[in-house]
């Protein structure tokens, strides 16, 4: 499976080498983020596995839960999801951070086994609060952010998640039968979620994605700015770049047909963002 399409991971336009912020993270910070990413990928690999039935998926997620419950039975270290959970638990324990966000991600993955539709935005938002927000909480917590910053970062994480869900809406529907975008958005545009399976886009679908892009922009506005709240100059630069890149991509999602391909930023646009983001991070 293409892990780039897994919900909770960054949209294609954020992946290396385009993720400008990463060059301002030190080696340990990058390793910390890799632990979170590996855990997210492992949960998605179970929930989205095409050859496993629901009971088999639930059994594997129960084994992950046993890691966080300190179950007496020996963990199955041949299971990638179990080893990823063990690595995340060890990291969080060493840093004195709460493991509840990891639990919430596990709950969201478990829900994906049986739930394939979200009636309204509030339903999608609840799922995001269990999948995307915990990843933001873990990431910013490991960077040393305070609670107030982390709470705002959770909204930022949900915005990124919504862009990811928009970018991969067609593949999620075709390959998983799952649609994270609210069914109400489709009804309001006088279409159905099944339209995602068509090979061509329509004006109605463009309305659905325009609504999603507007929601992304609202979430980004309500979350930022985050960069002034980071504890070091390098982190302030990194987060300033991430925020500016996110805002630029949100505008790209609003003005492009997402179903015809993931929006991207030109080299000139990325260069402008880098200069402006660097300056903002230095002086914020």
XYZ file of N, CA and C in Angstrom:
852
model
N 0.845 -1.210 0.000
C 0.000 0.000 0.000
C 0.868 1.244 0.000
N 0.440 2.243 -0.678
C 1.163 3.517 -0.698
C 0.959 4.234 0.628
N 1.999 4.262 1.480
C 1.861 4.872 2.796
C 1.614 6.353 2.701
N 1.937 6.976 1.590
C 1.680 8.402 1.440
C 0.185 8.697 1.483
N -0.618 7.689 1.153
C -2.063 7.893 1.149
C -2.699 7.611 2.492
N -1.908 7.172 3.462
C -2.471 6.848 4.763
C -2.853 8.102 5.512
N -4.091 8.154 6.035
C -4.502 9.343 6.759
C -3.634 9.582 7.968
N -3.338 10.831 8.234
C -2.494 11.169 9.364
C -1.073 11.462 8.956
N -0.636 10.933 7.805
C 0.675 11.269 7.297
C 0.552 12.535 6.468
N 1.687 13.187 6.256
C 1.665 14.464 5.560
C 1.256 14.307 4.102
N 0.589 15.306 3.542
C 0.298 15.274 2.105
C 1.572 15.164 1.286
N 1.428 14.731 0.042
C 2.605 14.521 -0.805
C 3.479 15.767 -0.906
N 2.864 16.923 -0.921
C 3.621 18.167 -1.080
C 4.480 18.497 0.136
N 4.269 17.785 1.247
C 5.054 18.043 2.451
C 6.252 17.114 2.587
N 6.281 16.016 1.841
C 7.306 15.023 2.063
C 8.666 15.508 1.574
N 9.710 14.873 2.087
C 11.056 15.271 1.704
C 11.208 15.184 0.184
N 11.987 16.080 -0.481
C 12.756 17.160 0.149
C 11.986 18.469 0.329
N 10.657 18.444 0.178
C 9.893 19.686 0.202
C 9.591 20.202 1.604
N 9.726 19.364 2.611
C 9.414 19.796 3.965
C 10.564 20.652 4.483
N 10.413 21.953 4.319
C 11.489 22.894 4.631
C 11.887 22.854 6.095
N 10.909 22.625 6.970
C 11.165 22.702 8.408
C 12.170 21.661 8.877
N 12.250 20.535 8.184
C 13.044 19.421 8.688
C 14.526 19.759 8.806
N 15.015 20.663 7.962
C 16.450 20.968 8.004
C 16.835 21.732 9.264
N 15.844 22.224 10.015
C 16.138 22.943 11.255
C 15.894 22.085 12.498
N 15.609 20.801 12.277
C 15.507 19.858 13.383
C 16.818 19.106 13.511
N 17.239 18.852 14.745
C 18.476 18.092 14.908
C 18.198 16.609 14.734
N 19.250 15.801 14.755
C 19.121 14.371 14.472
C 18.195 13.677 15.464
N 18.291 14.026 16.742
C 17.440 13.394 17.752
C 15.971 13.742 17.528
N 15.705 14.992 17.186
C 14.314 15.402 16.936
C 13.737 14.685 15.723
N 14.545 14.515 14.688
C 14.076 13.777 13.515
C 13.790 12.321 13.876
N 14.625 11.739 14.720
C 14.400 10.354 15.158
C 13.110 10.241 15.958
N 12.851 11.236 16.814
C 11.615 11.237 17.599
C 10.395 11.255 16.688
N 10.444 12.115 15.668
C 9.312 12.202 14.748
C 9.158 10.920 13.938
N 10.263 10.256 13.659
C 10.201 8.996 12.924
C 9.504 7.924 13.754
N 9.714 7.937 15.057
C 9.045 6.973 15.937
C 7.529 7.164 15.870
N 7.088 8.427 15.915
C 5.652 8.703 15.809
C 5.129 8.256 14.447
N 5.851 8.608 13.385
C 5.425 8.250 12.028
C 5.354 6.742 11.841
N 6.327 6.012 12.383
C 6.330 4.556 12.255
C 5.127 3.936 12.961
N 4.778 4.503 14.104
C 3.605 4.010 14.834
C 2.334 4.265 14.024
N 2.209 5.468 13.468
C 1.038 5.797 12.652
C 0.957 4.884 11.429
N 2.076 4.675 10.764
C 2.087 3.814 9.578
C 1.706 2.376 9.948
N 2.211 1.902 11.094
C 1.931 0.528 11.494
C 0.450 0.323 11.801
N -0.164 1.300 12.461
C -1.599 1.202 12.733
C -2.395 1.218 11.443
N -1.995 2.087 10.510
C -2.701 2.168 9.235
C -2.531 0.865 8.454
N -1.349 0.265 8.518
C -1.118 -0.974 7.793
C -2.040 -2.085 8.275
N -2.381 -2.065 9.568
C -3.318 -3.047 10.099
C -4.746 -2.694 9.684
N -5.180 -1.474 9.975
C -6.562 -1.076 9.714
C -6.923 -1.144 8.230
N -5.938 -0.912 7.362
C -6.200 -0.849 5.919
C -5.740 -2.100 5.173
N -5.351 -3.140 5.901
C -4.811 -4.337 5.255
C -5.883 -5.006 4.391
N -5.601 -5.209 3.102
C -6.640 -5.738 2.204
C -6.946 -7.216 2.406
N -6.028 -7.965 3.037
C -6.208 -9.414 3.138
C -6.671 -9.877 4.518
N -6.791 -8.967 5.468
C -7.208 -9.339 6.821
C -8.685 -9.020 7.021
N -9.407 -9.941 7.670
C -10.791 -9.633 8.010
C -10.820 -8.820 9.302
N -12.016 -8.366 9.673
C -12.154 -7.469 10.816
C -11.639 -8.099 12.102
N -11.920 -9.375 12.325
C -11.498 -10.024 13.566
C -9.983 -10.129 13.661
N -9.328 -10.394 12.529
C -7.867 -10.480 12.524
C -7.247 -9.112 12.797
N -7.834 -8.061 12.217
C -7.338 -6.704 12.456
C -7.509 -6.326 13.928
N -8.677 -6.655 14.483
C -8.928 -6.331 15.885
C -7.972 -7.063 16.809
N -7.624 -8.292 16.459
C -6.677 -9.063 17.273
C -5.296 -8.417 17.262
N -4.890 -7.940 16.100
C -3.578 -7.295 16.020
C -3.562 -5.965 16.767
N -4.646 -5.212 16.702
C -4.708 -3.956 17.450
C -4.794 -4.227 18.951
N -5.421 -5.349 19.338
C -5.442 -5.724 20.757
C -4.027 -6.000 21.251
N -3.191 -6.588 20.411
C -1.805 -6.827 20.786
C -1.061 -5.514 20.995
N -1.400 -4.499 20.205
C -0.811 -3.177 20.397
C -1.292 -2.590 21.723
N -2.574 -2.742 22.006
C -3.119 -2.241 23.269
C -2.424 -2.878 24.464
N -2.080 -4.153 24.348
C -1.400 -4.853 25.442
C -0.071 -4.192 25.782
N 0.584 -3.602 24.777
C 1.861 -2.924 25.030
C 1.660 -1.773 26.001
N 0.621 -0.993 25.788
C 0.372 0.174 26.637
C -0.289 -0.197 27.958
N -0.902 -1.395 28.016
C -1.527 -1.851 29.252
C -0.568 -2.644 30.128
N 0.682 -2.812 29.656
C 1.671 -3.612 30.387
C 1.149 -5.016 30.658
N 0.580 -5.635 29.642
C 0.059 -6.995 29.787
C 1.177 -7.962 30.152
N 0.819 -8.994 30.906
C 1.825 -9.950 31.384
C 2.330 -10.862 30.274
N 1.528 -11.078 29.236
C 1.970 -11.946 28.153
C 3.057 -11.260 27.336
N 3.998 -12.065 26.848
C 5.127 -11.528 26.091
C 4.640 -10.928 24.780
N 5.114 -9.724 24.428
C 4.673 -9.097 23.172
C 5.194 -9.855 21.961
N 4.430 -9.817 20.900
C 4.815 -10.449 19.642
C 5.717 -9.497 18.872
N 7.014 -9.642 19.053
C 7.956 -8.703 18.444
C 8.121 -8.914 16.946
N 7.450 -9.906 16.393
C 7.480 -10.079 14.938
C 6.405 -9.243 14.255
N 5.530 -8.624 15.053
C 4.460 -7.778 14.532
C 4.962 -6.339 14.495
N 4.970 -5.740 13.300
C 5.485 -4.376 13.148
C 4.715 -3.372 14.004
N 3.410 -3.564 14.134
C 2.615 -2.637 14.927
C 2.994 -2.715 16.405
N 3.272 -3.917 16.888
C 3.667 -4.093 18.288
C 5.030 -3.459 18.543
N 5.985 -3.697 17.656
C 7.317 -3.126 17.865
C 7.291 -1.606 17.753
N 6.454 -1.081 16.864
C 6.320 0.378 16.747
C 5.717 0.957 18.023
N 4.737 0.263 18.594
C 4.131 0.713 19.851
C 5.148 0.655 20.988
N 5.954 -0.381 21.019
C 6.979 -0.501 22.060
C 7.979 0.647 21.969
N 8.369 0.996 20.744
C 9.329 2.086 20.558
C 8.724 3.415 20.999
N 7.451 3.656 20.652
C 6.805 4.903 21.046
C 6.622 4.973 22.551
N 6.211 3.879 23.151
C 6.033 3.864 24.604
C 7.353 4.141 25.317
N 8.437 3.533 24.839
C 9.753 3.758 25.452
C 10.162 5.218 25.336
N 9.910 5.824 24.180
C 10.261 7.225 23.966
C 9.471 8.133 24.899
N 8.169 7.923 24.965
C 7.327 8.772 25.800
C 7.638 8.597 27.284
N 7.921 7.373 27.681
C 8.272 7.120 29.081
C 9.575 7.809 29.441
N 10.548 7.740 28.534
C 11.841 8.369 28.791
C 11.723 9.878 28.905
N 10.776 10.460 28.167
C 10.591 11.918 28.181
C 9.556 12.373 29.210
N 8.946 11.421 29.901
C 7.948 11.782 30.892
C 6.657 12.302 30.299
N 6.305 11.844 29.092
C 5.095 12.304 28.410
C 3.984 11.261 28.510
N 2.758 11.745 28.453
C 1.572 10.906 28.568
C 1.433 9.998 27.344
N 1.032 8.745 27.567
C 0.837 7.811 26.454
C -0.598 7.857 25.922
N -1.468 8.667 26.535
C -2.863 8.688 26.077
C -3.025 9.056 24.609
N -2.219 9.972 24.051
C -2.364 10.229 22.610
C -2.150 8.977 21.759
N -1.226 8.120 22.159
C -1.008 6.871 21.429
C -2.244 5.978 21.516
N -2.883 5.982 22.674
C -4.137 5.238 22.851
C -5.215 5.775 21.920
N -5.319 7.089 21.837
C -6.342 7.692 20.992
C -6.139 7.320 19.526
N -4.894 7.328 19.076
C -4.614 6.908 17.707
C -5.036 5.460 17.483
N -4.800 4.626 18.477
C -5.195 3.221 18.392
C -6.719 3.096 18.275
N -7.441 3.920 19.036
C -8.906 3.911 18.952
C -9.386 4.334 17.565
N -8.746 5.353 16.991
C -9.139 5.817 15.657
C -8.898 4.732 14.617
N -7.770 4.035 14.732
C -7.477 2.950 13.789
C -8.489 1.826 13.940
N -8.878 1.541 15.182
C -9.887 0.510 15.406
C -11.224 0.891 14.803
N -11.580 2.165 14.884
C -12.836 2.630 14.298
C -12.827 2.463 12.788
N -11.651 2.641 12.172
C -11.557 2.533 10.712
C -11.830 1.127 10.201
N -11.760 0.144 11.081
C -11.997 -1.236 10.652
C -13.438 -1.415 10.190
N -14.362 -0.730 10.857
C -15.777 -0.929 10.552
C -16.492 0.321 10.050
N -15.982 1.506 10.358
C -16.678 2.738 9.984
C -16.104 3.277 8.676
N -16.977 3.497 7.709
C -16.514 3.963 6.399
C -17.149 5.281 5.971
N -18.083 5.817 6.743
C -18.741 7.068 6.388
C -18.851 7.972 7.614
N -18.828 9.283 7.337
C -18.936 10.291 8.394
C -20.042 11.261 7.983
N -21.189 11.213 8.669
C -22.362 11.975 8.227
C -22.142 13.481 8.152
N -21.487 14.058 9.155
C -21.368 15.512 9.207
C -19.953 15.888 9.613
N -19.651 17.196 9.516
C -18.322 17.677 9.866
C -17.969 17.341 11.304
N -18.943 17.404 12.199
C -18.670 17.090 13.598
C -18.187 15.658 13.759
N -18.691 14.738 12.949
C -18.259 13.343 13.014
C -16.826 13.193 12.497
N -16.535 13.856 11.379
C -15.165 13.836 10.857
C -14.203 14.451 11.857
N -14.639 15.542 12.485
C -13.785 16.242 13.440
C -13.464 15.367 14.644
N -14.429 14.600 15.113
C -14.173 13.696 16.235
C -13.097 12.683 15.866
N -13.216 12.114 14.652
C -12.188 11.161 14.223
C -10.820 11.845 14.164
N -10.776 13.065 13.627
C -9.511 13.793 13.543
C -8.918 14.051 14.934
N -9.791 14.286 15.910
C -9.306 14.542 17.266
C -8.711 13.304 17.905
N -9.053 12.133 17.361
C -8.469 10.894 17.870
C -7.295 10.419 17.021
N -7.181 10.905 15.795
C -6.087 10.455 14.923
C -5.041 11.543 14.682
N -5.460 12.690 14.213
C -4.504 13.727 13.836
C -4.038 14.563 15.023
N -4.987 14.977 15.863
C -4.622 15.825 17.004
C -3.612 15.147 17.930
N -3.746 13.848 18.234
C -2.738 13.207 19.086
C -1.335 13.207 18.485
N -1.244 13.105 17.158
C 0.080 13.146 16.541
C 0.715 14.523 16.710
N -0.101 15.575 16.571
C 0.407 16.922 16.802
C 0.812 17.096 18.263
N -0.003 16.569 19.169
C 0.315 16.663 20.603
C 1.629 15.960 20.917
N 1.808 14.777 20.369
C 3.054 14.044 20.602
C 4.245 14.803 20.025
N 4.110 15.270 18.783
C 5.224 15.938 18.129
C 5.636 17.213 18.834
N 4.667 18.069 19.124
C 4.996 19.338 19.780
C 5.410 19.114 21.228
N 4.859 18.083 21.862
C 5.293 17.760 23.214
C 6.756 17.345 23.257
N 7.168 16.557 22.275
C 8.568 16.130 22.208
C 9.498 17.301 21.886
N 8.950 18.336 21.253
C 9.754 19.529 20.966
C 9.817 20.491 22.152
N 9.128 20.166 23.235
C 9.196 20.989 24.430
C 8.175 22.100 24.503
N 7.111 22.039 23.679
C 6.078 23.075 23.707
C 5.244 22.956 24.977
N 4.690 24.101 25.426
C 3.835 24.070 26.609
C 2.421 23.656 26.218
N 1.549 23.471 27.218
C 0.212 22.938 26.980
C -0.618 23.864 26.091
N -0.528 25.166 26.310
C -1.306 26.097 25.499
C -0.914 25.982 24.027
N 0.375 25.860 23.759
C 0.851 25.714 22.379
C 0.397 24.395 21.785
N 0.454 23.340 22.585
C 0.056 22.018 22.108
C -1.416 22.000 21.714
N -2.257 22.659 22.505
C -3.678 22.691 22.180
C -3.927 23.387 20.845
N -3.186 24.442 20.570
C -3.320 25.109 19.277
C -2.726 24.238 18.165
N -1.651 23.537 18.487
C -1.029 22.654 17.503
C -1.965 21.526 17.100
N -2.849 21.114 17.991
C -3.804 20.069 17.647
C -4.716 20.524 16.504
N -5.123 21.785 16.537
C -5.945 22.307 15.425
C -5.129 22.348 14.147
N -3.856 22.691 14.267
C -2.968 22.684 13.106
C -2.890 21.266 12.522
N -2.740 20.274 13.401
C -2.659 18.892 12.940
C -3.926 18.444 12.232
N -5.073 18.888 12.723
C -6.334 18.542 12.076
C -6.418 19.167 10.685
N -5.915 20.394 10.551
C -5.900 21.043 9.232
C -5.061 20.242 8.247
N -3.889 19.789 8.689
C -3.026 18.987 7.817
C -3.721 17.674 7.457
N -4.393 17.083 8.442
C -5.114 15.833 8.190
C -6.197 16.017 7.144
N -6.919 17.127 7.223
C -7.996 17.367 6.264
C -7.431 17.517 4.856
N -6.282 18.177 4.725
C -5.650 18.259 3.403
C -5.270 16.875 2.901
N -4.755 16.040 3.795
C -4.387 14.681 3.413
C -5.609 13.891 2.975
N -6.708 14.025 3.715
C -7.932 13.311 3.361
C -8.493 13.776 2.031
N -8.380 15.077 1.746
C -8.827 15.594 0.464
C -7.959 15.051 -0.661
N -6.664 15.089 -0.453
C -5.728 14.643 -1.486
C -5.937 13.185 -1.856
N -6.295 12.365 -0.864
C -6.414 10.924 -1.079
C -7.851 10.431 -1.044
N -8.809 11.358 -1.213
C -10.217 10.970 -1.112
C -10.581 9.889 -2.124
N -10.098 10.036 -3.350
C -10.450 9.059 -4.376
C -9.840 7.689 -4.079
N -8.574 7.647 -3.711
C -7.938 6.353 -3.443
C -8.523 5.697 -2.203
N -8.865 6.480 -1.185
C -9.502 5.898 0.001
C -10.839 5.260 -0.370
N -11.601 5.936 -1.238
C -12.904 5.399 -1.624
C -12.745 4.156 -2.490
N -11.871 4.233 -3.476
C -11.725 3.133 -4.433
C -11.134 1.894 -3.780
N -10.104 2.074 -2.966
C -9.372 0.924 -2.440
C -9.849 0.474 -1.067
N -10.399 1.390 -0.286
C -10.808 1.038 1.071
C -12.311 1.145 1.288
N -13.015 1.775 0.334
C -14.438 1.991 0.520
C -14.745 2.974 1.624
N -13.774 3.804 1.957
C -13.886 4.715 3.098
C -13.837 6.154 2.623
N -14.681 6.989 3.216
C -14.712 8.413 2.877
C -14.701 9.204 4.181
N -13.652 9.994 4.386
C -13.548 10.791 5.605
C -14.270 12.126 5.487
N -14.429 12.629 4.267
C -15.128 13.899 4.093
C -16.602 13.700 4.428
N -17.231 14.684 5.070
C -18.618 14.519 5.528
C -19.608 14.285 4.392
N -20.504 13.348 4.605
C -21.542 13.074 3.605
C -22.413 14.300 3.365
N -22.622 15.123 4.382
C -23.442 16.322 4.222
C -22.857 17.250 3.160
N -21.529 17.325 3.083
C -20.903 18.191 2.087
C -21.288 17.743 0.683
N -21.367 16.433 0.487
C -21.743 15.904 -0.827
C -23.224 16.192 -1.104
N -24.067 15.991 -0.098
C -25.496 16.262 -0.293
C -25.736 17.739 -0.593
N -25.056 18.606 0.141
C -25.238 20.044 -0.082
C -24.805 20.456 -1.483
N -23.868 19.697 -2.061
C -23.405 19.977 -3.432
C -24.212 19.204 -4.471
N -25.276 18.515 -4.020
C -26.167 17.751 -4.901
C -25.415 16.645 -5.634
N -24.604 15.914 -4.864
C -23.915 14.750 -5.407
C -23.806 13.704 -4.307
N -23.160 12.589 -4.598
C -22.996 11.498 -3.629
C -21.520 11.138 -3.512
N -21.191 10.472 -2.416
C -19.790 10.090 -2.216
C -19.318 9.152 -3.315
N -20.250 8.397 -3.908
C -19.879 7.471 -4.976
C -19.270 8.177 -6.179
N -19.507 9.479 -6.300
C -18.913 10.240 -7.405
C -17.392 10.243 -7.337
N -16.835 9.956 -6.150
C -15.377 9.887 -6.020
C -14.787 8.749 -6.852
N -15.617 7.783 -7.195
C -15.126 6.665 -7.988
C -15.068 6.949 -9.475
N -15.615 8.084 -9.912
C -15.574 8.430 -11.331
C -14.161 8.849 -11.736
N -13.876 8.714 -13.001
C -12.537 9.048 -13.492
C -12.377 10.530 -13.800
N -13.479 11.253 -13.800
C -13.403 12.691 -14.067
C -14.029 13.460 -12.911
N -13.566 14.666 -12.716
C -14.110 15.513 -11.673
C -15.372 16.213 -12.189
N -16.161 16.725 -11.255
C -17.384 17.438 -11.612
C -17.448 18.748 -10.843
N -18.340 19.619 -11.266
C -18.510 20.885 -10.563
C -18.971 20.650 -9.130
N -19.801 19.622 -8.939
C -20.297 19.316 -7.593
C -19.157 18.867 -6.681
N -18.293 18.009 -7.191
C -17.159 17.562 -6.385
C -16.215 18.715 -6.074
N -16.051 19.616 -7.017
C -15.207 20.781 -6.771
C -15.778 21.618 -5.630
N -17.107 21.676 -5.524
C -17.745 22.392 -4.424
C -17.432 21.712 -3.089
N -17.438 20.393 -3.088
C -17.119 19.644 -1.869
C -15.697 19.958 -1.409
N -14.768 19.931 -2.345
C -13.371 20.163 -1.982
C -13.103 21.632 -1.663
N -13.851 22.529 -2.281
C -13.716 23.942 -1.924
C -14.156 24.169 -0.482
N -15.182 23.448 -0.068
C -15.643 23.546 1.322
C -14.583 22.998 2.271
N -13.951 21.914 1.869
C -12.871 21.371 2.688
C -11.706 22.327 2.790
N -11.350 22.959 1.672
C -10.237 23.910 1.677
C -10.539 25.101 2.579
N -11.790 25.554 2.572
C -12.174 26.665 3.448
C -12.056 26.260 4.916
N -12.411 25.014 5.209
C -12.299 24.530 6.589
C -10.839 24.449 7.008
N -9.975 24.024 6.089
C -8.535 23.980 6.368
C -8.023 25.373 6.715
N -8.407 26.354 5.918
C -7.944 27.720 6.157
C -8.422 28.246 7.502
N -9.657 27.921 7.883
C -10.170 28.345 9.182
C -9.379 27.703 10.317
N -9.059 26.425 10.174
C -8.297 25.718 11.207
C -6.892 26.296 11.348
N -6.273 26.615 10.220
C -4.927 27.188 10.269
C -4.943 28.559 10.934
N -5.967 29.353 10.635
C -6.066 30.674 11.258
C -6.242 30.562 12.765
N -7.044 29.612 13.199
C -7.331 29.480 14.622
C -6.172 28.851 15.393
N -5.255 28.199 14.689
C -4.145 27.526 15.375
C -2.909 28.408 15.536
N -2.736 29.363 14.640
C -1.481 30.098 14.621
C -1.574 31.505 15.158
N -0.416 32.165 15.246
C 0.896 31.597 14.912
C 1.462 30.768 16.058
N 2.089 29.660 15.702
C 2.692 28.783 16.689
C 4.169 29.085 16.918
N 4.830 29.642 15.895
C 6.290 29.790 15.973
C 6.769 30.620 17.164
N 6.087 31.716 17.572
C 6.623 32.494 18.693
C 6.644 31.723 20.012
N 5.883 30.637 20.082
C 5.748 29.903 21.331
C 6.769 28.780 21.490
N 7.576 28.550 20.468
C 8.553 27.461 20.538
C 9.763 27.883 21.376
N 10.409 26.927 22.052
C 11.423 27.271 23.053
C 12.785 27.692 22.512
N 13.123 27.385 21.259
C 14.438 27.756 20.724
C 14.281 28.447 19.380
N 15.316 29.167 18.963
C 15.260 29.884 17.688
C 15.140 28.914 16.519
N 15.897 27.823 16.558
C 15.825 26.853 15.460
C 14.416 26.288 15.324
N 13.770 26.019 16.448
C 12.408 25.501 16.386
C 11.424 26.568 15.936
N 11.670 27.809 16.320
C 10.798 28.882 15.851
C 10.892 29.018 14.342
N 12.097 28.880 13.792
C 12.258 28.923 12.333
C 11.562 27.729 11.685
N 11.764 26.538 12.265
C 11.162 25.327 11.695
C 9.646 25.423 11.648
N 9.046 25.868 12.751
C 7.586 25.924 12.805
C 7.062 27.070 11.944
N 7.792 28.189 11.867
C 7.378 29.277 10.980
C 7.330 28.794 9.531
N 8.325 28.033 9.127
C 8.349 27.488 7.769
C 7.182 26.523 7.549
N 6.937 25.668 8.529
C 5.851 24.699 8.401
C 4.505 25.403 8.302
N 4.323 26.439 9.100
C 3.058 27.181 9.051
C 2.883 27.884 7.714
N 3.925 28.540 7.225
C 3.804 29.265 5.969
C 3.595 28.313 4.799
N 4.268 27.179 4.820
C 4.077 26.189 3.772
C 2.653 25.644 3.807
N 2.114 25.451 5.000
C 0.750 24.938 5.146
C -0.271 25.930 4.603
N -0.094 27.208 4.924
C -1.024 28.236 4.438
C -0.979 28.312 2.914
N 0.226 28.257 2.347
C 0.355 28.312 0.886
C -0.320 27.124 0.224
N -0.161 25.936 0.809
C -0.799 24.749 0.242
C -2.316 24.798 0.407
N -2.776 25.365 1.522
C -4.221 25.500 1.715
C -4.821 26.348 0.596
N -4.137 27.425 0.225
C -4.601 28.252 -0.891
C -4.561 27.466 -2.204
N -3.541 26.631 -2.359
C -3.437 25.819 -3.574
C -4.575 24.808 -3.641
N -4.938 24.232 -2.505
C -6.061 23.291 -2.484
C -7.365 24.002 -2.835
N -7.485 25.260 -2.430
C -8.713 26.012 -2.702
C -8.854 26.388 -4.161
N -7.734 26.521 -4.866
C -7.775 27.028 -6.236
C -7.483 25.968 -7.295
N -7.250 24.720 -6.880
C -6.957 23.657 -7.828
C -7.949 22.508 -7.676
N -8.065 21.709 -8.712
C -8.905 20.528 -8.672
C -8.110 19.404 -8.026
N -8.392 19.139 -6.764
C -7.604 18.174 -5.993
C -7.680 16.784 -6.606
N -8.833 16.409 -7.141
C -8.981 15.069 -7.691
C -8.130 14.837 -8.938
N -7.684 15.909 -9.566
C -6.849 15.768 -10.755
C -5.363 15.730 -10.419
N -5.051 15.712 -9.131
C -3.653 15.627 -8.716
C -3.390 16.510 -7.509
N -2.423 16.100 -6.700
C -2.096 16.855 -5.490
C -1.525 18.218 -5.863
N -2.033 19.291 -5.268
C -1.471 20.618 -5.526
C -0.006 20.682 -5.088
N 0.757 21.483 -5.763
C 2.171 21.617 -5.409
C 2.565 23.087 -5.484
N 3.704 23.391 -4.890
C 4.223 24.747 -4.900
C 5.411 24.816 -5.840
N 5.493 25.881 -6.624
C 6.607 26.049 -7.556
C 7.904 26.295 -6.786
N 9.024 26.141 -7.460
C 10.322 26.388 -6.824
C 10.428 27.835 -6.354
N 9.912 28.745 -7.170
C 9.961 30.157 -6.782
C 9.119 30.395 -5.539
N 7.921 29.785 -5.512
C 7.056 29.945 -4.341
C 7.699 29.359 -3.100
N 8.340 28.200 -3.231
C 9.008 27.589 -2.070
C 10.163 28.456 -1.593
N 10.874 29.056 -2.549
C 11.994 29.917 -2.167
C 11.497 31.144 -1.394
N 10.394 31.715 -1.854
C 9.821 32.878 -1.158
C 9.384 32.490 0.244
N 8.732 31.340 0.356
C 8.275 30.866 1.666
C 9.467 30.649 2.593
N 10.553 30.088 2.032
C 11.721 29.818 2.874
C 12.299 31.123 3.429
N 12.455 32.120 2.577
C 13.027 33.389 3.025
C 12.119 34.056 4.057
N 10.832 34.129 3.750
C 9.897 34.789 4.661
C 9.751 33.999 5.955
N 9.683 32.682 5.855
C 9.546 31.858 7.049
C 10.776 31.928 7.926
N 11.955 31.940 7.297
C 13.203 32.031 8.058
C 13.233 33.353 8.824
N 12.915 34.437 8.138
C 12.924 35.762 8.792
C 11.897 35.827 9.925
N 10.740 35.276 9.678
C 9.715 35.301 10.742
C 10.195 34.504 11.949
N 10.794 33.345 11.706
C 11.277 32.520 12.809
C 12.383 33.193 13.601
N 13.228 33.951 12.912
C 14.346 34.634 13.587
C 13.841 35.774 14.448
N 12.844 36.498 13.945
C 12.436 37.724 14.621
C 11.157 37.612 15.424
N 10.457 36.467 15.346
C 9.185 36.369 16.077
C 9.406 36.230 17.592
